[in-house]
mmCIF file of C-alpha atoms in Angstrom:
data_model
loop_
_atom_site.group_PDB
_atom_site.id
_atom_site.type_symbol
_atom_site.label_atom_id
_atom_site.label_comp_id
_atom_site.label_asym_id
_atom_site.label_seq_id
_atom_site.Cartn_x
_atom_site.Cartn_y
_atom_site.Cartn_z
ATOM 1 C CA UNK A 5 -38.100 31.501 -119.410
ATOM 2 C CA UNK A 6 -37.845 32.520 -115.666
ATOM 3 C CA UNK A 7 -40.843 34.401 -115.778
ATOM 4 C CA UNK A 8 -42.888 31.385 -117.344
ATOM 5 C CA UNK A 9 -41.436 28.709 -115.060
ATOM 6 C CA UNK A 10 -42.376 31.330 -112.093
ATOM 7 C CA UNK A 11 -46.215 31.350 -113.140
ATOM 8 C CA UNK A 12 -46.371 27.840 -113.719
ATOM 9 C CA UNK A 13 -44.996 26.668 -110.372
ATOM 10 C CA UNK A 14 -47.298 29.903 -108.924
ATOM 11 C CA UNK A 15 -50.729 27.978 -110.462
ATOM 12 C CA UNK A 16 -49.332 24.446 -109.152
ATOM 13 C CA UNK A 17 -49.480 25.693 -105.617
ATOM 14 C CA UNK A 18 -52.824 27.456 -106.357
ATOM 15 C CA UNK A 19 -54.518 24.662 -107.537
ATOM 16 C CA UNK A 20 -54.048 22.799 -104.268
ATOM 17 C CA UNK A 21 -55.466 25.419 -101.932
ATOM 18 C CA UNK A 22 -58.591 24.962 -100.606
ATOM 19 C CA UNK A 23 -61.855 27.424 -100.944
ATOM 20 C CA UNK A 24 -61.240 28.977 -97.527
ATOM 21 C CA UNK A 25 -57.360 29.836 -98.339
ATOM 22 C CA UNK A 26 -58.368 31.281 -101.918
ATOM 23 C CA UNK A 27 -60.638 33.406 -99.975
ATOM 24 C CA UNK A 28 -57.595 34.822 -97.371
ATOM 25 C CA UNK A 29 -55.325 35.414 -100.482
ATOM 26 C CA UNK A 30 -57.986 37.400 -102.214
ATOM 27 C CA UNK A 31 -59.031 39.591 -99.475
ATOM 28 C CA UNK A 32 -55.368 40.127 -98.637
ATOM 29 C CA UNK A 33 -53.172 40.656 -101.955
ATOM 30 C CA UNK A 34 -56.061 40.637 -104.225
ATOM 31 C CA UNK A 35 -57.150 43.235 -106.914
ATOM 32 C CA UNK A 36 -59.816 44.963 -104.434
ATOM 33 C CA UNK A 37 -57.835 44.677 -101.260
ATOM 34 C CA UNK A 38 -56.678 47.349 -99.122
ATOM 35 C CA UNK A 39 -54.543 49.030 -99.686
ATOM 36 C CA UNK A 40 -54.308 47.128 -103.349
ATOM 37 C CA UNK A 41 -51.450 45.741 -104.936
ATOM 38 C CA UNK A 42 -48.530 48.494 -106.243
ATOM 39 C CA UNK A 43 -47.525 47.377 -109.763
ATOM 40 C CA UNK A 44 -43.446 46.900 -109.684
ATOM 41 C CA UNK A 45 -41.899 47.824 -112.665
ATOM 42 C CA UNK A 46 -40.290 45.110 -114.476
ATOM 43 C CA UNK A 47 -41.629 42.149 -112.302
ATOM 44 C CA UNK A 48 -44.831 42.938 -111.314
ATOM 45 C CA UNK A 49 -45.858 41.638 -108.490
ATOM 46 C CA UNK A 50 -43.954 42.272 -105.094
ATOM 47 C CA UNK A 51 -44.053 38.600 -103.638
ATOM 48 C CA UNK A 52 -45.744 35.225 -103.531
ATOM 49 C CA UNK A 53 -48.722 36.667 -102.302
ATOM 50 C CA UNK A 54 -49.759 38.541 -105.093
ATOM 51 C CA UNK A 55 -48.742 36.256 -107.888
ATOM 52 C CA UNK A 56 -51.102 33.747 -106.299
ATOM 53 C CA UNK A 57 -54.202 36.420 -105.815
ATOM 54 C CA UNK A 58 -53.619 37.179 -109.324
ATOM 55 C CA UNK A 59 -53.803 33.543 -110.956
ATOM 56 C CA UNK A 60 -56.744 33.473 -108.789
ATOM 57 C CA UNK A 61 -58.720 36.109 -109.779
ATOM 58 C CA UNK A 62 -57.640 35.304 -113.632
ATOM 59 C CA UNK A 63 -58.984 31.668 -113.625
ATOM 60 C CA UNK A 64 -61.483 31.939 -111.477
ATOM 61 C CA UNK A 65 -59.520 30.437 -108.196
ATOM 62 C CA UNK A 66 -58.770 27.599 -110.520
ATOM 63 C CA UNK A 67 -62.290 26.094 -109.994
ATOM 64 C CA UNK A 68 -61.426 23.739 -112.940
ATOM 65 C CA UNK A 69 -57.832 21.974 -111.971
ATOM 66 C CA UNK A 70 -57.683 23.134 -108.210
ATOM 67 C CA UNK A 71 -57.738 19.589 -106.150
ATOM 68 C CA UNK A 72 -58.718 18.598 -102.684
ATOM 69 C CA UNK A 73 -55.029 16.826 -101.647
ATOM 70 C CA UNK A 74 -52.679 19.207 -100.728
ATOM 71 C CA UNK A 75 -49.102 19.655 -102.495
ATOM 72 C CA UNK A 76 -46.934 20.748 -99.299
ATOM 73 C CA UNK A 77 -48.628 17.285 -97.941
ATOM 74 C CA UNK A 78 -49.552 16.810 -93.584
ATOM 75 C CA UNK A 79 -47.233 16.686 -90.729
ATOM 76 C CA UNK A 80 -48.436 16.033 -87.513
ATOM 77 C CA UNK A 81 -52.002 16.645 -88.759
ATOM 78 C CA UNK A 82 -51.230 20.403 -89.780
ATOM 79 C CA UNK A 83 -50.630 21.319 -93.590
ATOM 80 C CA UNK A 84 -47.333 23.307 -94.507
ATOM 81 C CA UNK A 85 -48.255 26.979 -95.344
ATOM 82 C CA UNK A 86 -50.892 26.957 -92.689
ATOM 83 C CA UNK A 87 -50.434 27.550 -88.966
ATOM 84 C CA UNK A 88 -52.618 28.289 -86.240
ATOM 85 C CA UNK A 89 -53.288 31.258 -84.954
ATOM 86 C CA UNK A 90 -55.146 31.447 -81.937
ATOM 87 C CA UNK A 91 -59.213 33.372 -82.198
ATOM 88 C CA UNK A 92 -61.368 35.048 -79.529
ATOM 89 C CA UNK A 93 -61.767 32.846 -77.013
ATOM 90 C CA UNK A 94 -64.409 30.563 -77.814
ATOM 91 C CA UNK A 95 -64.019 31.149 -81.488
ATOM 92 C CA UNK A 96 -62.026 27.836 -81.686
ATOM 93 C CA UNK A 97 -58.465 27.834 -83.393
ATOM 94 C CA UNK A 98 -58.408 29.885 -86.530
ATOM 95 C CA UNK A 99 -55.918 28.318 -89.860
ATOM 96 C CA UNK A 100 -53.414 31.287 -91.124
ATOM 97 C CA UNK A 101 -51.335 31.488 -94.406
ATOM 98 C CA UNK A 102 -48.146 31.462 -94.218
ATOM 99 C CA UNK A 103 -46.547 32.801 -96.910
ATOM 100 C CA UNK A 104 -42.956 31.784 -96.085
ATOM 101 C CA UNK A 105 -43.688 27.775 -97.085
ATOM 102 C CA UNK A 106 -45.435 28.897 -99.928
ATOM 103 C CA UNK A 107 -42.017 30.999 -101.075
ATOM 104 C CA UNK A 108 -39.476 28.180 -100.283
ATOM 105 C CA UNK A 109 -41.663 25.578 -101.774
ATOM 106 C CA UNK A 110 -42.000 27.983 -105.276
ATOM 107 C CA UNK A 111 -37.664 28.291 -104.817
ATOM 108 C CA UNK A 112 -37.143 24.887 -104.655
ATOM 109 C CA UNK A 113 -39.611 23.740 -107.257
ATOM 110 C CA UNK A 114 -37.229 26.569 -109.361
ATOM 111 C CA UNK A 115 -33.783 24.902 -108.621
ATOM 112 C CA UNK A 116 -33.550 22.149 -111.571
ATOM 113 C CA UNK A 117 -34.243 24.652 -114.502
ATOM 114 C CA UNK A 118 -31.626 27.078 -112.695
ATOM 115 C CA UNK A 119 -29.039 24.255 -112.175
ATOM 116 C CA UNK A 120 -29.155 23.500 -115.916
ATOM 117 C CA UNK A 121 -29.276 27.159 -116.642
ATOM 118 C CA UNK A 122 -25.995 27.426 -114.509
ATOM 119 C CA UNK A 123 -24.206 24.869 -116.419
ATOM 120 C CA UNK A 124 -25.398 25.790 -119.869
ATOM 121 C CA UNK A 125 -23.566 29.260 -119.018
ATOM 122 C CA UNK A 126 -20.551 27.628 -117.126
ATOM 123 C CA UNK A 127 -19.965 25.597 -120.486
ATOM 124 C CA UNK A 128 -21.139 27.910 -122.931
ATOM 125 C CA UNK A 129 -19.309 31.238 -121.881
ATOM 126 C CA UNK A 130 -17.206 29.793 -119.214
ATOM 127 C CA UNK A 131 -18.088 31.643 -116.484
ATOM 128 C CA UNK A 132 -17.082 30.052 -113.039
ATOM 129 C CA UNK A 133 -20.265 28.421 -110.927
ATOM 130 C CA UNK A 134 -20.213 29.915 -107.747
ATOM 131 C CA UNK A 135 -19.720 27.622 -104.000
ATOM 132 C CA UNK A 136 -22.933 27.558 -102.180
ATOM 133 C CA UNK A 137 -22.546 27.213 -98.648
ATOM 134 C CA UNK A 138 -25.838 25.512 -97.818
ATOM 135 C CA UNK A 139 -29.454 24.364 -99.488
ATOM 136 C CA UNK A 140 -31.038 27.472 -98.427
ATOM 137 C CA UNK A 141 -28.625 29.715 -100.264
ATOM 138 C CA UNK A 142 -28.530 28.143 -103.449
ATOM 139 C CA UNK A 143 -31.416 29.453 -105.070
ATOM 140 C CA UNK A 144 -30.191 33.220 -103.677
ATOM 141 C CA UNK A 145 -26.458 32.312 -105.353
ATOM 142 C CA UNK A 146 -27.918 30.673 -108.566
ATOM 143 C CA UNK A 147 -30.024 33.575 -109.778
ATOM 144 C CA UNK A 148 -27.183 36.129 -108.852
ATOM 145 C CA UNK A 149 -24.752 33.880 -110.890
ATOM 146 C CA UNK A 150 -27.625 34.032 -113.893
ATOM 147 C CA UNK A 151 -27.715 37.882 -113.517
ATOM 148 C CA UNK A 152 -31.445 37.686 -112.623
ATOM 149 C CA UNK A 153 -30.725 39.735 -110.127
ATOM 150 C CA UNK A 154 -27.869 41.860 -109.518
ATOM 151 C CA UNK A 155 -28.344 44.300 -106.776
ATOM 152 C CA UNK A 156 -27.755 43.619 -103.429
ATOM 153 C CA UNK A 157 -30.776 43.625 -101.261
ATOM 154 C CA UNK A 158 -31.203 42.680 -97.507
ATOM 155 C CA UNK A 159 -32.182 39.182 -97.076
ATOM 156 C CA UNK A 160 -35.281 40.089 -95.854
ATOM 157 C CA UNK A 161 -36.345 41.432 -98.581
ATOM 158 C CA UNK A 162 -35.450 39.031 -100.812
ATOM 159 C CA UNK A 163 -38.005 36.200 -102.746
ATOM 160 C CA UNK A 164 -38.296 34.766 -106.071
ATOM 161 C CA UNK A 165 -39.958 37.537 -107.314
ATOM 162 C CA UNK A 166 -37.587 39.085 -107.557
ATOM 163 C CA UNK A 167 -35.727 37.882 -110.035
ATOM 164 C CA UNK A 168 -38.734 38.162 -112.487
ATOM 165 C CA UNK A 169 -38.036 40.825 -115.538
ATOM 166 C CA UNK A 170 -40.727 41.434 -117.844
ATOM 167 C CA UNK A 171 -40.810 43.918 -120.916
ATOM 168 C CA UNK A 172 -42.056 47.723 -119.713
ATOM 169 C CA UNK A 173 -46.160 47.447 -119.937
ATOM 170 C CA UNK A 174 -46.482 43.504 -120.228
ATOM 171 C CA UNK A 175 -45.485 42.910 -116.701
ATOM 172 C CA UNK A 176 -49.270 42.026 -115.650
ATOM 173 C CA UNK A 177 -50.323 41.557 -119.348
ATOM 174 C CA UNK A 178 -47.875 38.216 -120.736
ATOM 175 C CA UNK A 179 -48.952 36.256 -117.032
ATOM 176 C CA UNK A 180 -52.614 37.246 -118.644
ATOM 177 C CA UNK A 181 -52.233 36.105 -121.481
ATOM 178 C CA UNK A 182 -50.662 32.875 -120.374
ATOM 179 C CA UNK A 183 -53.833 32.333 -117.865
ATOM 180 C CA UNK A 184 -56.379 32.999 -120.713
ATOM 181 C CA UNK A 185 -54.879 30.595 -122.720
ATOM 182 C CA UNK A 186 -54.954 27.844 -120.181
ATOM 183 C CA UNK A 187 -58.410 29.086 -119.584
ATOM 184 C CA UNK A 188 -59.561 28.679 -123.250
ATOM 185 C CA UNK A 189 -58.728 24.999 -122.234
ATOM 186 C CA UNK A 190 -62.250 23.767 -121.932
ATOM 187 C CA UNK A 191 -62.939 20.802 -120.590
ATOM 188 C CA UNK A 192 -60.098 20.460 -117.857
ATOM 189 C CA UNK A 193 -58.615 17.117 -119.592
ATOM 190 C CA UNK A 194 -57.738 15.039 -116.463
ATOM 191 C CA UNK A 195 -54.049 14.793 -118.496
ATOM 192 C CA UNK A 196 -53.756 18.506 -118.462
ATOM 193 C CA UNK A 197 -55.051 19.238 -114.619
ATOM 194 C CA UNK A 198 -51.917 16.098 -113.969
ATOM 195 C CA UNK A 199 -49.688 17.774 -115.854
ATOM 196 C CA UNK A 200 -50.199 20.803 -113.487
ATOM 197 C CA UNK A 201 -50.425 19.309 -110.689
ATOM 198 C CA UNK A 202 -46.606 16.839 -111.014
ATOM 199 C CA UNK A 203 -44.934 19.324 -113.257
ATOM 200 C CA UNK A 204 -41.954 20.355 -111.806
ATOM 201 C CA UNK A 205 -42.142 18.172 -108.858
ATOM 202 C CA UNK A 206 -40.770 15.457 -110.979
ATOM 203 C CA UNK A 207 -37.636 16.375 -112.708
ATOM 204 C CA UNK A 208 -36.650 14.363 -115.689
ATOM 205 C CA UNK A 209 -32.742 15.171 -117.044
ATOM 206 C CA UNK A 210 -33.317 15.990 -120.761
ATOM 207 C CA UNK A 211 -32.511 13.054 -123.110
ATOM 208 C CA UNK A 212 -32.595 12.488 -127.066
ATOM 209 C CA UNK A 213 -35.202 9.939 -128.560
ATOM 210 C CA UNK A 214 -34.076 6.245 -127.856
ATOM 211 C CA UNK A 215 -32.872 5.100 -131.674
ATOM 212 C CA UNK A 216 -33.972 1.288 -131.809
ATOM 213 C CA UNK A 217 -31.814 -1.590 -131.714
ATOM 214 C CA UNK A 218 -32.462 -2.447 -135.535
ATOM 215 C CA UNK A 219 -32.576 0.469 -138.251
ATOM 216 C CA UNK A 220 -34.626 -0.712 -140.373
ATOM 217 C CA UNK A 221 -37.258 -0.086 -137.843
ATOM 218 C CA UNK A 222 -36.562 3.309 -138.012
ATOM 219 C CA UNK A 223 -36.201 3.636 -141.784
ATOM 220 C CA UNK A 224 -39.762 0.921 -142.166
ATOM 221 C CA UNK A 225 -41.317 3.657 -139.919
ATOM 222 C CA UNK A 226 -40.459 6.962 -141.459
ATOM 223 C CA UNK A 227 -40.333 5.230 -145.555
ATOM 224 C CA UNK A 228 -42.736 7.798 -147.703
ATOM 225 C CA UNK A 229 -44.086 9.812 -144.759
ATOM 226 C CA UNK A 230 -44.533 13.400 -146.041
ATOM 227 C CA UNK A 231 -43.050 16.634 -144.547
ATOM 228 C CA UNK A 232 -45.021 18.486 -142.577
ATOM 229 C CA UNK A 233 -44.804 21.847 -143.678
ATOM 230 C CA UNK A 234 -44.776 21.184 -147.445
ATOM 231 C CA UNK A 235 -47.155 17.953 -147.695
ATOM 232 C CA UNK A 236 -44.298 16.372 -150.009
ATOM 233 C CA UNK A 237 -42.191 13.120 -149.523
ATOM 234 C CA UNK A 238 -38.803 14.686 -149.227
ATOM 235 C CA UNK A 239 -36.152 13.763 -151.258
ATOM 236 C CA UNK A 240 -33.447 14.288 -148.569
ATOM 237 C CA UNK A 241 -34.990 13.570 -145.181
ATOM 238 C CA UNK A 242 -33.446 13.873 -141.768
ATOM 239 C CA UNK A 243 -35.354 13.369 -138.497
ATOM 240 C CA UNK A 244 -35.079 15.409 -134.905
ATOM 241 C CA UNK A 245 -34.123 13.401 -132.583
ATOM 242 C CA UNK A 246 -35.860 15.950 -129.811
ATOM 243 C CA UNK A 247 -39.537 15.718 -130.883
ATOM 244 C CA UNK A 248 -39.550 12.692 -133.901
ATOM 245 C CA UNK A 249 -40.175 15.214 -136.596
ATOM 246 C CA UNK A 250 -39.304 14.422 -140.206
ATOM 247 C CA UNK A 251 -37.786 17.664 -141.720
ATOM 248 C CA UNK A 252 -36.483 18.422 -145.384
ATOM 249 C CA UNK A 253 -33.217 18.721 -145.813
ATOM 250 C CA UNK A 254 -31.990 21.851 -148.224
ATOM 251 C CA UNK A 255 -35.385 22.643 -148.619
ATOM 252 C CA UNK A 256 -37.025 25.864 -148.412
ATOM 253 C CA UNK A 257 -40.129 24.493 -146.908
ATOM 254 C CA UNK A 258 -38.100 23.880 -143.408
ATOM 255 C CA UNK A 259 -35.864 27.103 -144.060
ATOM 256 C CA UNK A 260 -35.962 29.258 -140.924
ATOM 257 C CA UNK A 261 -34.491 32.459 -140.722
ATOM 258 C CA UNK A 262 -32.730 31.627 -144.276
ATOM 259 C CA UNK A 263 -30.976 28.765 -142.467
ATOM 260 C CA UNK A 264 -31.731 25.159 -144.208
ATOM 261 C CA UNK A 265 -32.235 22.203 -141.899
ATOM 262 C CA UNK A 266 -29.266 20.255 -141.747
ATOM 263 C CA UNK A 267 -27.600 17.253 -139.635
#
């Protein structure tokens, strides 16, 4: 789920980069840069950099959801991730990525789904959450207490990446596949380019379905409505209180994995 949740947060911060900074990450990390991009076994891609030259070059620099306002947002009229970098004189200031802001934006857009990760194993195998000393170690201390990494590196040579862990041969091929299917999207529904754009940035703490204050709402709303899978008004129904689904209970029609649904 890392490795998703890595990719997804990769394309947010592509899609708010402008033509100009496409073009930089391209010629730097891209496929036909020089020297190109090693392949790292098991994760990849070596950093930030590359991640974001390859959603690039695999949805065509996100021509379709990329947006003129910029994520990282303006402070004192320069945009995070860019500095300036003095040019030849007369050549006028010259705008340079910096990768850095790019990285700490991508670990802190990562920190709610490792915080609930944390707990789920604190609770579920008791294993002790470890003290963080400050905000910028907790991302570092979280994914060592997940065992998405565990060798010791210097810091400098530490990122996000790092922590990815793919299958041998689908380390390039899953984010692929991923980035065709968001491709085969067509049009770019203005609900789909927002749900890029916010996801992430707005964490909402996982709930059940709200049950309504009179059941016979509930039992009005559900009365004869067929199963899904099977077509057939169940005789024992029971409904998920994740996703609203009606589901047969002790029926092979919902049986996954020879395990019935049951409440």
């Amino acid at each position: 789920m890392y490795n998703l949740l890595y990719y997804q947060i990769v394309l947010q911060l592509c899609t708010h980069l402008t033509d100009e900074e496409c073009d930089e990450i391209l010629a730097r990390y891209g496929p036909s840069s020089q020297p190109p991009p090693q392949l790292v076994r098991e994760r990849g891609v070596m950093h930030i950099g590359v991640a974001m030259a390859f959603v690039l070059s695999q949805l065509d620099r996100c021509r379709h959801i990329r947006s003129d306002s910029i994520l990282m947002g303006e402070i004192g009229g320069s945009r995070d991730g860019i500095e300036p970098s003095t040019g030849e004189p007369g050549t006028g200031t010259k705008q340079r990525l910096n990768l850095d802001v790019f990285e700490k934006r991508l670990q802190r857009l990562c920190l709610p789904f490792l915080r609930v990760a944390a707990l789920l194993r604190h609770h579920i195998y008791r294993a002790e959450i470890p003290e963080i000393a400050g905000p910028q170690l907790e991302f570092a201390r979280l994914v060592y207490f997940l065992e998405l990494v565990t060798v010791s590196m210097d810091w400098d040579k530490f990122n996000a990446s790092r922590a990815l862990c793919f299958l041998a041969g689908t380390e390039l091929s899953l984010p692929k596949n991923w980035c065709d299917q968001l491709r085969n999207l067509r049009p770019t529904y203005e609900s789909t380019r927002s749900l890029i754009v916010q996801q992430h940035i707005e964490w909402r703490q996982p709930k059940l379905l709200g049950l309504p204050r009179e059941y016979e709402r509930l039992f009005t709303y559900y009365h004869e409505q067929p199963c899904q899978k099977c077509q057939n008004v169940p005789k024992e129904s029971s409904i998920c209180l994740l996703c609203g689904t009606i589901v047969c209970i002790k029926q092979t029609c919902c049986k996954e994995m020879d395990c019935c649904e049951a409440v």
